[in-house]
XYZ file of N, CA and C in Angstrom:
414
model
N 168.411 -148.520 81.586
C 168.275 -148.741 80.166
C 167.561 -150.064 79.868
N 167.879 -150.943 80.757
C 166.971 -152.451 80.557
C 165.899 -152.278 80.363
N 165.344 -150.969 81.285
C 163.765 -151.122 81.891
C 163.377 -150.149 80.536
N 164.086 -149.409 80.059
C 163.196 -149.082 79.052
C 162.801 -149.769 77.606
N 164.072 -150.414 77.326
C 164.261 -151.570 76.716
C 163.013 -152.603 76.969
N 162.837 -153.038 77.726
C 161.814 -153.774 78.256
C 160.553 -153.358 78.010
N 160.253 -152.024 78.674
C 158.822 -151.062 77.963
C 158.941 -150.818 76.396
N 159.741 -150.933 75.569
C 159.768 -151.127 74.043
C 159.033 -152.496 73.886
N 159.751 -153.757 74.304
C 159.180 -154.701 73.776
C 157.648 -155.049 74.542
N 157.343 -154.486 75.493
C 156.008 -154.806 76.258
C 154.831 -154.056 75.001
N 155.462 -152.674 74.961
C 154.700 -151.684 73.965
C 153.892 -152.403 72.663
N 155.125 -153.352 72.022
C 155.236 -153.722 70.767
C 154.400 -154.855 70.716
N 154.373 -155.617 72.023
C 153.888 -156.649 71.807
C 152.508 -156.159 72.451
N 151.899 -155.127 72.984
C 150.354 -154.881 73.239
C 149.695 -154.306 71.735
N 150.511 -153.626 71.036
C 150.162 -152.985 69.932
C 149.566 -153.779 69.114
N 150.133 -155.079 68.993
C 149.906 -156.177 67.940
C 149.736 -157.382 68.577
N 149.206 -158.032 67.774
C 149.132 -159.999 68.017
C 150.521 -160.395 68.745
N 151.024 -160.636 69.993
C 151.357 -161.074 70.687
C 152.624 -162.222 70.011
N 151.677 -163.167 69.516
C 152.571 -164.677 69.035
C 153.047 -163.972 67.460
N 151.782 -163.151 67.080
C 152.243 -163.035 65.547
C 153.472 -162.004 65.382
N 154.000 -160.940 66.666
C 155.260 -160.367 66.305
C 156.012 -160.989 66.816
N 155.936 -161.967 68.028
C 156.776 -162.579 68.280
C 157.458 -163.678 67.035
N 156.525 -164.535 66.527
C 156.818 -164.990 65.425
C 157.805 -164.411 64.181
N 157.260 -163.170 64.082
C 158.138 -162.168 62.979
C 159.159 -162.202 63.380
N 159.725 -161.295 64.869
C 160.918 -161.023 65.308
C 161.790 -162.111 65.081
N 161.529 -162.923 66.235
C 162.072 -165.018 65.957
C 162.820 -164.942 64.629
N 161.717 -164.613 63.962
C 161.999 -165.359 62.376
C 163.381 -164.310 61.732
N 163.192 -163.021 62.132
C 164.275 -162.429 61.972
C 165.448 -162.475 62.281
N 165.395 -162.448 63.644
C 166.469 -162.853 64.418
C 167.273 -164.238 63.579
N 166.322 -165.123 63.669
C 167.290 -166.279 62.862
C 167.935 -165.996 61.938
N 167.057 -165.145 60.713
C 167.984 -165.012 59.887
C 168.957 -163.778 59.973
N 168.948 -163.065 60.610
C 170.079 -161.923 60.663
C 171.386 -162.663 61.545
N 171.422 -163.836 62.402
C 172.093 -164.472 62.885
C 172.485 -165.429 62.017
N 172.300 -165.749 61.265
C 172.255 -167.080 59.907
C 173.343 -166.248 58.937
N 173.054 -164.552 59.222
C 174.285 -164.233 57.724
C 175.182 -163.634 58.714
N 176.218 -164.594 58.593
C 177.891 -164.810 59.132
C 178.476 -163.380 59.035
N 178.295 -163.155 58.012
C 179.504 -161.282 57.884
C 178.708 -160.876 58.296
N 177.255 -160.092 58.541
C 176.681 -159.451 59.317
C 176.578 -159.579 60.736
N 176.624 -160.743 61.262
C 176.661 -161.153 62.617
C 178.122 -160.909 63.209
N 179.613 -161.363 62.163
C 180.265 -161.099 63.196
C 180.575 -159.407 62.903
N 180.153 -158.695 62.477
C 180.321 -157.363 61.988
C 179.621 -156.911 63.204
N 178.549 -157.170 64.002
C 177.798 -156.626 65.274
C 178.465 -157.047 66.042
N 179.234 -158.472 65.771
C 179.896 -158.842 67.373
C 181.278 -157.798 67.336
N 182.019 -157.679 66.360
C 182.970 -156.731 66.217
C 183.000 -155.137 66.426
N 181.812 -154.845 66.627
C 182.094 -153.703 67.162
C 182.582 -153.088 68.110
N 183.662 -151.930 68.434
C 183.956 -151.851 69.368
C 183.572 -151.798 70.620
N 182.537 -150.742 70.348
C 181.026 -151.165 71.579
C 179.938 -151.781 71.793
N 180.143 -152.375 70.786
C 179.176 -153.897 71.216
C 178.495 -154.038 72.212
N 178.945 -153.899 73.183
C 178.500 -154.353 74.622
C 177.664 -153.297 75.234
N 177.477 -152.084 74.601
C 176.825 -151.517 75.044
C 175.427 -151.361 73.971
N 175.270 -152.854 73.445
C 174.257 -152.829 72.672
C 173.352 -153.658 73.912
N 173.678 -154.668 74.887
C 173.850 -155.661 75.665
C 172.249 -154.734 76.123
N 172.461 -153.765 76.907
C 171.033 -153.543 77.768
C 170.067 -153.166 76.733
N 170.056 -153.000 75.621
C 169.045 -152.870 74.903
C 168.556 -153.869 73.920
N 168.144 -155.033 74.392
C 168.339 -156.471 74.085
C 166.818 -156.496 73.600
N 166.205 -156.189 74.223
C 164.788 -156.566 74.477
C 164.468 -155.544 72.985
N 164.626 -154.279 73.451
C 163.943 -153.289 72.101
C 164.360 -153.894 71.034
N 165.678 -154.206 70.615
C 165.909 -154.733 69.384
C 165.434 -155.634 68.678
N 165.071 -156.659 70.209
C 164.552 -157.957 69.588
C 163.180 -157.277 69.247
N 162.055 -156.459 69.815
C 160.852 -156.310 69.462
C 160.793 -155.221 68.556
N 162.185 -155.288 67.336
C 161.913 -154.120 66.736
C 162.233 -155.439 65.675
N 163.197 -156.552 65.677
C 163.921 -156.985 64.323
C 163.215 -157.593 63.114
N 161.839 -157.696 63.088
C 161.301 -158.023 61.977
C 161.193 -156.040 60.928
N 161.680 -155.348 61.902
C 161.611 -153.910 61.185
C 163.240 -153.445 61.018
N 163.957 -154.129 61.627
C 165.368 -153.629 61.565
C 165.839 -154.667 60.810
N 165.449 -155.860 60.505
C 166.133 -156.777 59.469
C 166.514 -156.266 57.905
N 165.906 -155.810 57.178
C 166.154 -155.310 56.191
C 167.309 -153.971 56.278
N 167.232 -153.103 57.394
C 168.096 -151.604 57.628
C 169.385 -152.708 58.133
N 169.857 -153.373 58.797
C 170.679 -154.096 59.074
C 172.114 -153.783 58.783
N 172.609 -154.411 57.765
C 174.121 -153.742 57.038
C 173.951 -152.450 57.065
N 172.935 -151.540 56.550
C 173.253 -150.355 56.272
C 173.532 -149.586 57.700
N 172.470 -149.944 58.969
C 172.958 -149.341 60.572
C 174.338 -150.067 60.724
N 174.834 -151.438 59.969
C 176.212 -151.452 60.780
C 177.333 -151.000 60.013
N 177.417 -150.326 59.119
C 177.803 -149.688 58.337
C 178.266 -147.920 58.755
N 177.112 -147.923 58.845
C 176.760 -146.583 59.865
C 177.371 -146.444 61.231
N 176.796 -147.706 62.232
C 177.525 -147.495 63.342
C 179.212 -147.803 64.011
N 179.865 -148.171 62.626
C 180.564 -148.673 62.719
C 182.083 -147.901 62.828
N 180.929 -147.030 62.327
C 182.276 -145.563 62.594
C 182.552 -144.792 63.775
N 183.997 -144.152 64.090
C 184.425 -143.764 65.031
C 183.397 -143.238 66.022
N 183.125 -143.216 66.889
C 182.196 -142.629 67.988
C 180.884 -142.172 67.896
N 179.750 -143.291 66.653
C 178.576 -143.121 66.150
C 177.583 -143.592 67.258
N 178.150 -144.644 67.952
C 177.268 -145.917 68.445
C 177.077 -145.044 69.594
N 178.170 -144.681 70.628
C 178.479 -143.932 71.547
C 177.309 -142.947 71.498
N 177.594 -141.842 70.609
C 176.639 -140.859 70.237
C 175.190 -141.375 70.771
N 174.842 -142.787 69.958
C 173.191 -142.911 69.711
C 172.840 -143.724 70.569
N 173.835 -144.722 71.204
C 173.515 -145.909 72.569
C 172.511 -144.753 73.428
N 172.535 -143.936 73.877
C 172.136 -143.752 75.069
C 170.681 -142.957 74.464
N 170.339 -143.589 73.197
C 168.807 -142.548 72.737
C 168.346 -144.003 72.381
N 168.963 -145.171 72.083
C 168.450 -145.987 71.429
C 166.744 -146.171 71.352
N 166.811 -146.464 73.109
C 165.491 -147.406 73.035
C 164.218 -146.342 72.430
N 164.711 -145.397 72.608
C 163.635 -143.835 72.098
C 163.595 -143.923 70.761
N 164.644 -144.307 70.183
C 164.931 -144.237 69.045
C 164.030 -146.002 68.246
N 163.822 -146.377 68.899
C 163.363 -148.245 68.256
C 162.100 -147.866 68.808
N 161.548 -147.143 69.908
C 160.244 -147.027 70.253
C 159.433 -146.323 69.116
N 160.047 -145.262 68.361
C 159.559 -144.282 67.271
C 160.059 -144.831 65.997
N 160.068 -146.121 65.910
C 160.965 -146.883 64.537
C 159.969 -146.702 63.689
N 158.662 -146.791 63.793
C 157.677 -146.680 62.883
C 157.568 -145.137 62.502
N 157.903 -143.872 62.777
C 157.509 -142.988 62.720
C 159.321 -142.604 61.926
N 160.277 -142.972 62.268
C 161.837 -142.993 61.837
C 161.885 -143.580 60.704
N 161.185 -144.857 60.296
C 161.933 -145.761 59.656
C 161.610 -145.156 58.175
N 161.146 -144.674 57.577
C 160.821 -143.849 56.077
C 161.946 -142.807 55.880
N 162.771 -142.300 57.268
C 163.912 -140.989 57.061
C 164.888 -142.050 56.888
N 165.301 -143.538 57.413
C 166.296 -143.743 57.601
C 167.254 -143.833 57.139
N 167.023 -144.218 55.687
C 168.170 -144.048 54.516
C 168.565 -142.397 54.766
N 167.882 -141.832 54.980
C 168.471 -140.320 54.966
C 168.594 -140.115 55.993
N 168.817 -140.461 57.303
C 169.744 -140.592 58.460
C 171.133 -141.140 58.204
N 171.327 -142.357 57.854
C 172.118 -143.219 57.640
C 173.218 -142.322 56.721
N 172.364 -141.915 55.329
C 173.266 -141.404 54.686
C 173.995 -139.879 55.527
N 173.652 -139.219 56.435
C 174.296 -138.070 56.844
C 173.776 -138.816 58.363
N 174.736 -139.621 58.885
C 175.029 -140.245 60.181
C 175.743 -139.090 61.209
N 176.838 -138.785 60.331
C 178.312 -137.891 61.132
C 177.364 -137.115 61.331
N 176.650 -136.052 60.543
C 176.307 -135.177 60.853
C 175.014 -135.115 61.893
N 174.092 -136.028 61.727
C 172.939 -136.365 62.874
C 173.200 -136.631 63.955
N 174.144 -137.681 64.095
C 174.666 -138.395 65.509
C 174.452 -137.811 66.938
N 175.775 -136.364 66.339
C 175.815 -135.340 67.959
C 174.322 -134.960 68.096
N 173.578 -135.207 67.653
C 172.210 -134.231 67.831
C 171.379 -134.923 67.980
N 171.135 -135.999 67.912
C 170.235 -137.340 68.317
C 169.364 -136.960 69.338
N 169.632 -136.422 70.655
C 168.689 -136.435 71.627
C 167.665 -135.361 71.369
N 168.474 -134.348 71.243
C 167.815 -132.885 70.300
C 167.002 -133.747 69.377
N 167.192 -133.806 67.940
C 166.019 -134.255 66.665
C 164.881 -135.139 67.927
N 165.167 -135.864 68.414
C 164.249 -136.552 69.126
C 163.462 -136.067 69.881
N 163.704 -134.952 70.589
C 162.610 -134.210 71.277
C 161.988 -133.321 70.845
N 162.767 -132.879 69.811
C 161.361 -132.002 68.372
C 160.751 -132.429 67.289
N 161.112 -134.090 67.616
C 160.895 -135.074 66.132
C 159.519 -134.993 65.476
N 158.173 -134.636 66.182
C 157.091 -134.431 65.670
C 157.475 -133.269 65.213
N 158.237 -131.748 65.730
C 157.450 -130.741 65.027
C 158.007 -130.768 63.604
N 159.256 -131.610 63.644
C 160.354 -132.179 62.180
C 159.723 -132.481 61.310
N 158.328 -133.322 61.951
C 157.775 -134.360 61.078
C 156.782 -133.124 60.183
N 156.456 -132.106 60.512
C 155.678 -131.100 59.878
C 156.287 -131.075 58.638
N 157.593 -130.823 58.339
C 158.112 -130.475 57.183
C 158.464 -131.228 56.268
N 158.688 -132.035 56.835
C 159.138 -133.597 55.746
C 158.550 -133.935 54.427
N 157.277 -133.139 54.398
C 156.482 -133.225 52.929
C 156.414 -132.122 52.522
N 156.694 -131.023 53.170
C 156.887 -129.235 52.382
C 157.496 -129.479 50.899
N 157.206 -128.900 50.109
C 158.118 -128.795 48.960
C 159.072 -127.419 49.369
N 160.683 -127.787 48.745
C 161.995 -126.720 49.325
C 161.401 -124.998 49.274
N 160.454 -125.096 48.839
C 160.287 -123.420 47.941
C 159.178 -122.891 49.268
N 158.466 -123.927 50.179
C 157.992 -123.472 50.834
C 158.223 -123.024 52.484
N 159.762 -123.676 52.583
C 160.407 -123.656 53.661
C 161.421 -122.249 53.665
């Protein structure tokens, strides 16, 4: 999990200016560490620690996860959510740009997405077909 973790942030940082996401992330990081109830709300989780090997993706995602923040710990904070999604994460922060427009509507139906995480993820493009259908055409 490190090593993929690791290929997230290598990814992120070839994609773009180097110093300039590093800069972003940094800058995030500080401040998502700077607000006290949010910080110890991540350290309090029960599985916490199995946020530990995915260190790297997070950090080369947090100028994009700073704002979703409360609302994922909110989300993950419930009985056996984290569990569920720990083991898709780094797949899941690698496709953050292609995720991050559903996420309020992940978030809001969490329980129900969770068990299925690896599934949505391996058909997530053909998902992405429909996402702009209007209901009448589905």
């Amino acid at each position: 999990s490190e090593e993929r973790s690791a290929r997230v942030l290598w990814t992120r940082l070839r994609q773009a200016d180097p110093w300039d996401a590093l800069r972003q992330d940094a800058a995030s990081l500080l401040r998502l560490g700077s607000n006290v109830t949010l910080a110890r709300g991540y350290l309090q989780l029960s599985s916490s620690s199995r946020l530990v090997p995915h260190a790297a993706a997070i950090v080369a995602r947090a100028a994009k996860l700073e704002r979703h923040a409360p609302g994922i710990l909110l989300a993950v904070d419930r009985d056996g959510i984290l569990e569920l999604v720990e083991p898709h994460l780094d797949e899941v922060l690698q496709r953050f740009d292609q995720i991050e427009p559903h996420l309020p509507f992940v978030l809001d139906h969490v329980d129900v997405l969770a068990p299925h995480v690896g599934v949505i993820l391996k058909h997530f493009d053909a998902l992405l077909l429909y996402v702009d259908q209007p209901k009448d055409d589905l």
